[in-house]
XYZ file of C-alpha atoms in Angstrom:
517
model
C -25.075 -5.397 29.957
C -21.487 -5.059 28.737
C -20.017 -1.579 29.001
C -17.175 -1.066 26.554
C -14.731 1.811 26.883
C -15.935 4.437 24.394
C -14.526 4.333 20.890
C -13.870 8.044 21.106
C -13.127 8.421 24.832
C -10.475 10.464 26.587
C -6.863 9.561 25.934
C -5.176 7.376 28.494
C -1.773 8.529 27.294
C -0.572 12.137 27.379
C -0.490 13.557 23.857
C -0.821 17.254 24.745
C 2.568 18.100 23.331
C 1.935 18.753 19.686
C 4.665 17.485 17.407
C 6.622 19.948 15.282
C 4.831 21.217 12.217
C 5.341 18.988 9.169
C 6.571 22.084 7.328
C 9.489 22.205 9.781
C 10.519 18.585 9.336
C 9.042 17.843 5.875
C 9.261 14.108 6.590
C 5.995 12.612 7.875
C 3.833 9.492 8.028
C 5.518 6.301 6.856
C 8.966 6.494 5.273
C 9.928 4.034 2.556
C 13.552 2.809 2.637
C 15.479 3.138 -0.621
C 18.185 0.513 -1.122
C 20.211 -0.840 -4.060
C 17.577 -3.561 -4.390
C 14.591 -1.260 -4.866
C 16.036 2.078 -6.028
C 14.693 1.568 -9.560
C 11.188 0.700 -8.373
C 8.366 3.148 -7.793
C 8.114 4.588 -4.301
C 5.056 3.085 -2.546
C 1.989 5.290 -2.921
C 1.204 7.346 0.147
C 4.704 7.281 1.627
C 5.417 10.463 3.593
C 9.017 10.482 2.450
C 11.903 8.164 1.678
C 14.952 7.043 3.609
C 17.980 6.558 1.375
C 20.131 3.907 3.069
C 23.377 5.343 1.767
C 25.490 2.799 3.654
C 24.095 -0.002 1.501
C 25.275 1.522 -1.794
C 28.742 0.738 -3.134
C 29.056 4.047 -4.966
C 28.925 7.433 -3.218
C 28.167 9.161 -6.519
C 25.304 6.774 -7.348
C 23.560 7.319 -4.023
C 24.033 11.110 -4.124
C 22.591 11.223 -7.642
C 19.652 9.231 -6.299
C 19.184 11.752 -3.492
C 19.096 14.584 -6.019
C 16.497 12.829 -8.138
C 14.272 11.760 -5.254
C 14.376 15.192 -3.628
C 12.552 16.611 -6.651
C 9.437 14.718 -5.568
C 9.841 13.479 -1.984
C 11.118 14.529 1.388
C 14.378 12.613 1.763
C 16.079 11.315 4.886
C 19.632 10.163 4.194
C 21.031 7.452 6.457
C 24.664 6.322 6.186
C 24.270 3.843 9.055
C 27.467 3.030 10.930
C 28.693 -0.552 11.339
C 28.338 -0.310 15.120
C 24.627 0.451 14.762
C 23.705 -2.348 12.386
C 24.687 -0.583 9.163
C 27.335 -1.042 6.479
C 29.163 2.298 6.283
C 32.855 1.413 6.060
C 34.519 4.760 5.286
C 35.882 7.276 7.784
C 33.779 9.524 9.988
C 35.079 12.609 8.184
C 33.938 11.085 4.895
C 30.566 10.232 6.406
C 30.046 13.822 7.581
C 31.187 15.147 4.203
C 28.765 12.791 2.470
C 25.878 14.033 4.630
C 26.711 17.683 3.886
C 26.709 16.872 0.158
C 23.344 15.095 0.525
C 21.799 18.112 2.284
C 23.106 20.415 -0.462
C 21.475 18.123 -3.027
C 18.070 18.501 -1.404
C 17.908 15.974 1.427
C 15.553 17.130 4.186
C 17.625 15.625 6.983
C 20.456 13.201 7.685
C 20.465 10.408 10.278
C 23.674 9.874 12.231
C 24.226 8.134 15.545
C 24.492 9.922 18.863
C 28.049 10.164 20.159
C 29.776 9.655 16.827
C 32.384 11.921 15.310
C 30.198 12.399 12.218
C 27.369 13.702 14.403
C 29.669 16.220 16.085
C 30.951 17.518 12.741
C 27.456 17.859 11.314
C 26.083 19.608 14.366
C 28.937 22.092 14.270
C 28.172 22.757 10.596
C 24.515 23.497 11.319
C 23.189 20.627 9.238
C 19.681 19.312 9.880
C 20.347 16.153 11.878
C 18.249 13.267 13.152
C 20.324 12.020 16.067
C 19.735 8.298 16.500
C 20.480 5.453 18.888
C 19.811 1.736 18.346
C 20.159 -1.462 20.333
C 19.724 -4.617 18.254
C 20.196 -6.883 21.250
C 17.916 -5.660 24.004
C 15.830 -3.023 25.722
C 16.951 0.182 27.376
C 15.767 0.799 30.950
C 13.587 3.772 31.882
C 16.327 5.581 33.838
C 18.903 5.029 31.110
C 16.390 6.253 28.539
C 15.883 9.479 30.484
C 19.644 10.015 30.688
C 20.131 9.232 26.996
C 17.314 11.604 26.054
C 18.864 14.457 28.026
C 22.221 13.885 26.342
C 20.700 13.776 22.865
C 18.456 16.801 23.357
C 21.364 18.854 24.682
C 22.923 18.567 21.221
C 19.898 20.440 19.816
C 19.286 18.244 16.763
C 16.178 18.600 14.601
C 14.888 15.267 15.930
C 16.002 12.314 18.022
C 15.359 8.654 17.378
C 15.664 5.862 19.959
C 15.080 2.293 18.784
C 15.912 -0.611 21.118
C 14.712 -4.208 20.750
C 11.533 -5.261 22.553
C 11.513 -8.404 24.672
C 8.077 -7.950 26.254
C 4.942 -5.871 25.857
C 5.957 -3.352 28.523
C 8.902 -2.360 26.299
C 6.430 -1.128 23.681
C 4.574 0.868 26.313
C 7.792 2.509 27.536
C 8.676 3.720 24.042
C 5.161 4.980 23.291
C 5.092 6.910 26.551
C 8.548 8.303 25.770
C 7.291 9.639 22.441
C 4.153 11.111 24.018
C 6.032 12.832 26.863
C 8.131 15.119 24.655
C 8.225 18.673 26.066
C 6.726 21.361 23.827
C 9.979 22.926 22.609
C 12.118 19.773 22.564
C 13.300 18.056 19.377
C 10.799 15.722 17.707
C 10.937 12.133 18.950
C 10.854 9.020 16.810
C 10.683 5.942 18.998
C 9.564 2.338 18.898
C 11.153 -1.043 19.473
C 12.388 -3.567 16.932
C 11.515 -7.239 16.661
C 8.292 -9.249 16.614
C 7.337 -7.970 20.071
C 7.687 -4.386 18.881
C 5.304 -4.375 15.905
C 2.362 -2.756 17.751
C 4.631 0.096 18.795
C 5.678 0.747 15.196
C 2.002 1.042 14.278
C 0.967 3.212 17.243
C 3.941 5.589 17.408
C 2.372 8.230 15.144
C -0.710 8.292 17.360
C 1.519 9.245 20.293
C 3.118 12.177 18.491
C 6.011 10.789 16.441
C 6.288 12.727 13.151
C 7.105 9.597 11.202
C 7.723 5.886 11.372
C 9.236 3.387 8.949
C 7.880 0.684 6.675
C 9.461 -1.986 4.512
C 9.842 -1.408 0.791
C 10.628 -4.943 -0.306
C 12.756 -6.949 2.137
C 12.756 -5.378 5.613
C 15.912 -3.486 6.553
C 15.193 -3.789 10.295
C 13.589 -6.518 12.441
C 9.823 -6.168 12.704
C 9.303 -3.771 9.799
C 5.929 -4.093 8.057
C 5.394 -3.171 4.402
C 4.642 0.509 3.782
C 1.302 -0.281 2.125
C 0.284 -2.513 5.024
C 1.080 0.247 7.506
C -0.901 2.797 5.505
C -3.856 0.773 4.260
C -4.397 -2.087 6.699
C -3.420 -0.378 9.950
C -4.184 3.216 8.786
C -1.314 4.532 10.913
C -1.722 8.110 9.722
C -5.351 8.154 10.889
C -4.740 6.839 14.405
C -4.666 9.292 17.292
C -4.590 9.521 21.072
C -8.229 8.370 21.278
C -7.881 5.290 19.061
C -9.176 2.133 20.731
C -6.987 -0.945 20.326
C -7.965 -4.557 19.779
C -5.748 -7.401 18.715
C -4.743 -11.027 18.633
C -2.337 -12.411 21.252
C -0.365 -15.576 20.631
C 2.995 -17.177 19.947
C 3.551 -17.311 17.073
C 1.220 -14.604 15.825
C 2.992 -13.197 12.769
C 1.081 -15.588 10.496
C -2.322 -14.493 11.809
C -4.872 -13.294 9.276
C -7.091 -11.797 11.971
C -5.718 -8.231 11.528
C -6.478 -8.529 7.813
C -10.008 -9.651 8.625
C -10.904 -7.135 11.363
C -9.181 -3.895 10.303
C -11.017 -3.318 6.999
C -14.321 -3.840 8.797
C -13.351 -1.456 11.602
C -12.560 1.116 8.925
C -15.809 0.483 7.027
C -17.753 0.927 10.252
C -16.168 4.351 10.727
C -14.646 3.394 14.073
C -11.554 5.029 15.516
C -10.061 1.648 16.314
C -7.304 -0.673 15.157
C -6.621 -4.410 15.504
C -2.982 -5.386 16.102
C -0.835 -8.541 16.406
C 0.617 -9.041 19.916
C 3.498 -11.507 20.083
C 3.846 -12.636 23.701
C 6.275 -14.986 25.389
C 4.113 -15.090 28.485
C 0.488 -14.069 28.890
C 1.330 -12.128 32.044
C 3.070 -9.522 29.849
C -0.335 -7.922 29.393
C -0.518 -6.888 33.029
C -0.082 -3.156 33.402
C -0.473 -2.566 29.656
C -4.237 -2.626 29.062
C -4.922 1.017 29.903
C -1.720 2.526 28.532
C -2.326 0.846 25.170
C -6.069 1.609 25.300
C -6.470 -2.128 24.755
C -10.164 -3.009 24.959
C -10.331 -6.538 23.576
C -8.188 -9.472 22.563
C -8.559 -12.492 20.386
C -6.425 -15.195 21.986
C -4.766 -18.030 20.123
C -2.180 -20.767 20.730
C -0.806 -21.234 23.366
C -2.652 -18.810 25.672
C -6.329 -19.799 25.694
C -6.159 -21.446 29.115
C -4.198 -18.450 30.443
C -6.870 -16.127 29.091
C -9.579 -18.000 30.969
C -7.526 -17.886 34.151
C -7.055 -14.120 33.772
C -10.740 -13.391 33.118
C -12.632 -11.951 36.084
C -15.732 -13.730 34.794
C -16.338 -16.082 31.893
C -19.197 -17.283 29.729
C -20.483 -20.819 30.183
C -18.810 -22.104 27.004
C -15.379 -20.810 27.995
C -15.693 -22.223 31.515
C -16.890 -25.605 30.285
C -13.965 -26.229 27.937
C -11.303 -24.579 30.099
C -10.282 -22.045 27.472
C -11.142 -18.505 26.387
C -10.290 -17.246 22.918
C -11.656 -13.762 23.581
C -11.121 -11.213 26.359
C -13.206 -8.072 26.630
C -12.285 -5.170 28.896
C -15.452 -3.783 30.464
C -15.779 -0.594 32.475
C -17.847 -0.411 35.636
C -19.841 2.489 37.078
C -17.023 3.443 39.442
C -14.480 3.941 36.658
C -12.746 0.597 37.160
C -12.670 -2.255 34.712
C -12.669 -6.029 34.547
C -12.046 -8.719 31.947
C -14.737 -11.035 30.623
C -13.764 -14.259 28.891
C -15.606 -15.823 25.953
C -15.084 -18.785 23.651
C -16.259 -17.951 20.154
C -14.630 -21.120 18.847
C -18.027 -22.690 19.633
C -19.500 -20.529 16.872
C -16.526 -21.301 14.658
C -17.147 -25.035 14.923
C -20.928 -25.133 14.784
C -21.824 -22.579 12.131
C -19.960 -24.237 9.209
C -21.449 -27.626 10.135
C -24.959 -26.251 10.558
C -24.685 -24.772 7.079
C -24.261 -28.288 5.683
C -26.274 -30.460 8.035
C -29.859 -29.531 8.864
C -29.538 -31.230 12.245
C -26.485 -32.021 14.346
C -28.373 -34.010 16.956
C -27.079 -37.595 17.044
C -24.457 -36.999 14.316
C -21.284 -39.056 14.839
C -18.202 -36.807 14.797
C -14.570 -37.882 15.065
C -12.397 -35.188 16.666
C -8.688 -35.758 16.023
C -6.587 -34.282 18.813
C -6.835 -33.702 22.526
C -5.544 -30.150 23.043
C -7.442 -26.958 23.734
C -8.928 -26.751 20.235
C -10.187 -30.321 20.471
C -11.712 -29.664 23.890
C -13.554 -26.638 22.551
C -14.816 -28.550 19.519
C -16.112 -31.401 21.672
C -17.904 -29.032 24.036
C -19.523 -27.227 21.123
C -20.640 -30.496 19.523
C -22.104 -31.779 22.773
C -24.011 -28.525 23.191
C -25.506 -29.055 19.726
C -26.491 -32.658 20.517
C -23.876 -34.362 18.342
C -21.978 -37.492 19.413
C -18.250 -36.673 19.349
C -15.442 -39.183 19.848
C -11.860 -38.115 20.530
C -9.115 -39.861 18.568
C -5.594 -39.541 19.902
C -2.001 -40.500 19.199
C -1.304 -41.210 22.850
C -3.826 -42.822 25.155
C -1.916 -41.399 28.083
C -2.721 -37.843 26.985
C -5.955 -38.354 25.065
C -7.765 -40.783 27.343
C -8.023 -38.485 30.389
C -9.261 -35.607 28.210
C -12.057 -37.740 26.792
C -12.953 -38.987 30.248
C -13.066 -35.437 31.576
C -15.374 -34.416 28.725
C -17.532 -37.521 29.097
C -17.060 -38.806 25.550
C -15.682 -41.972 23.961
C -12.122 -42.110 22.687
C -9.739 -44.272 20.721
C -6.425 -44.335 18.841
C -6.187 -42.532 15.500
C -5.558 -45.768 13.635
C -8.976 -46.929 14.836
C -10.695 -44.455 12.496
C -12.449 -46.230 9.619
C -14.395 -44.997 6.617
C -18.129 -44.820 7.258
C -17.770 -44.859 11.034
C -18.564 -41.158 11.353
C -20.327 -38.438 9.391
C -17.760 -35.746 10.221
C -14.009 -35.835 10.859
C -12.554 -32.710 12.533
C -8.825 -32.097 12.641
C -7.923 -29.930 15.653
C -4.530 -28.179 16.011
C -1.625 -28.293 16.624
C -1.278 -31.038 13.987
C -1.126 -29.520 10.517
C 0.303 -26.132 11.467
C 3.186 -26.399 8.995
C 2.758 -26.638 5.193
C 4.678 -29.915 4.959
C 2.874 -31.702 7.787
C 1.152 -34.942 6.733
C -2.496 -35.544 7.446
C -2.986 -36.983 10.949
C -5.349 -39.636 9.584
C -5.106 -42.189 6.790
C -6.612 -41.234 3.437
C -8.795 -44.346 3.592
C -10.809 -42.769 6.450
C -12.582 -40.500 3.966
C -15.388 -41.332 1.549
C -18.089 -39.440 -0.339
C -20.387 -39.424 2.694
C -17.813 -37.778 4.979
C -17.436 -34.118 5.831
C -13.793 -33.260 6.565
C -13.333 -30.153 8.729
C -9.852 -28.737 9.381
C -9.698 -26.115 12.138
C -6.323 -24.887 10.824
C -6.434 -22.009 8.308
C -2.706 -21.759 7.652
C -1.773 -23.439 5.393
C -5.109 -23.031 3.564
C -4.796 -26.406 1.797
C -3.354 -28.892 4.342
C -2.898 -32.555 3.419
C -5.884 -33.433 5.591
C -8.238 -31.576 3.237
C -6.398 -32.591 0.079
C -6.666 -36.262 1.016
C -10.335 -35.911 1.883
C -11.153 -34.129 -1.358
C -9.360 -36.792 -3.386
C -11.745 -39.353 -1.860
C -14.847 -37.331 -2.701
C -15.476 -35.900 0.768
C -17.034 -32.515 1.307
C -14.486 -30.232 2.991
C -14.560 -27.294 5.383
C -11.394 -25.214 5.598
C -10.130 -23.257 8.553
C -11.101 -19.945 6.931
C -14.759 -20.738 7.553
C -14.125 -21.278 11.249
C -11.973 -18.149 11.425
C -14.730 -16.037 9.885
C -17.516 -17.500 12.033
C -15.730 -16.995 15.342
C -14.294 -13.651 14.247
C -17.722 -12.191 13.495
C -18.783 -12.875 17.073
C -15.571 -11.320 18.380
C -16.117 -8.205 16.272
C -19.564 -7.735 17.783
C -18.255 -8.311 21.302
C -15.500 -5.757 20.749
C -17.515 -3.009 19.067
C -21.197 -3.663 19.710
C -21.639 -3.657 15.923
C -22.110 -6.446 13.415
C -19.740 -7.087 10.531
C -21.012 -9.180 7.649
C -19.853 -12.648 6.734
C -19.348 -11.471 3.166
C -17.059 -8.658 4.294
C -14.900 -10.953 6.438
C -14.674 -13.510 3.632
C -13.655 -10.802 1.167
C -11.068 -9.441 3.605
C -9.501 -12.898 3.866
C -9.492 -13.394 0.103
C -7.810 -10.027 -0.342
C -5.180 -10.924 2.253
C -4.409 -14.247 0.598
C -4.353 -12.568 -2.806
C -1.748 -10.136 -1.479
C 0.485 -13.042 -0.500
C -0.554 -13.485 3.148
C -1.152 -17.110 4.160
């Protein structure tokens, strides 16, 4: 029996140090940046305040008038970001300090200036409410340097401090989350995460570790890795996460295109679970080592290119994962002694078989052409063999495809050997077709009205493979169906609860309708 870490268990990260009362700081939750490009638009619903990027405005008077107007309704953070810290402020430091004093007099809750600058010194001497910030757009700060920087910043006695480096690996996220959580009781509030694709989980989790606020995009992102405000609030529910939130996610490279968070998170919310599903961009699968417990990471969906790595990391694996040499799911299971291990699964079997079984009453003896010889193709062939079908691998290169077919014990041949009527089903396995402009890997003449064309790729949703098949009268199965089928099994493995097919399908439709693809 699988023992999952409890969905409301004890925190693995110290969060004893309560953050300053929101009445002290006013700003909270997710801040929406205000720029010249969006200043006439409505502020996203649910934002806990706004950040006026004063450095991006050409006119001092225009931005100060905007501060006055916004302060009537919102808590306002004013940021005249310096050129050296990725901003556009090009006036003197005296003028920058003077601007900030004017903004505070007009109702701004706080001003953001960089640690060590002349403007910061002037403002601190004047008693203004300052967020003292530090950024590194190139790399990550080390733990010892972070401790030293923190001491320097806190000695200035600002209202809050903000440290934002750039993540290069998963451990960088962990360092920043632990930094936020370790704030002493009477110290200034800490806002901390890391920029970039690697840093996205930290942006989402920082509030749960005690940060009073984080940042979202309001239109085009103003910093690398920013997610839209509404996505932060509604999809990831950042204001509802806490020190006991269990974490699941999808690990891959790339992973920014993944629709899995959009599929799992609404169902986690509907089930009333204190859990969230995040995208983990990894350069190497080994980045996960040392991060499972600190992130409270209990389960992972695994995608390209790490499925073989996931199987190798698993302490034990199901028969399907072992047979095809790949795991697309890892589950962290506790033992009776308080330790834990990883179990590997391959729910791609379900993703392949369920859509076909919904169209064919019997798969036994059905001829299936599988185009490709990578991990996805291997998994598809293993699933088909388990169901009694007769798969054949079709490859571009005999040198790479032939040995795979031999290892799996199935026939093989070159792609140009595919002919109409020679098979009941044609399955396109990644990585072919991953880009919107990619041509179909097979000739249009392969399809006819008796063929079922199945594309395992869900992005783009309408690849040329399916368009060509449909134009020839073939029945088609898109990658969304596979994504839903395998995802439902993952959801149950992660939570011990069942989500419905209808819910997952609706979640995907909503995501695509919101412009995700």
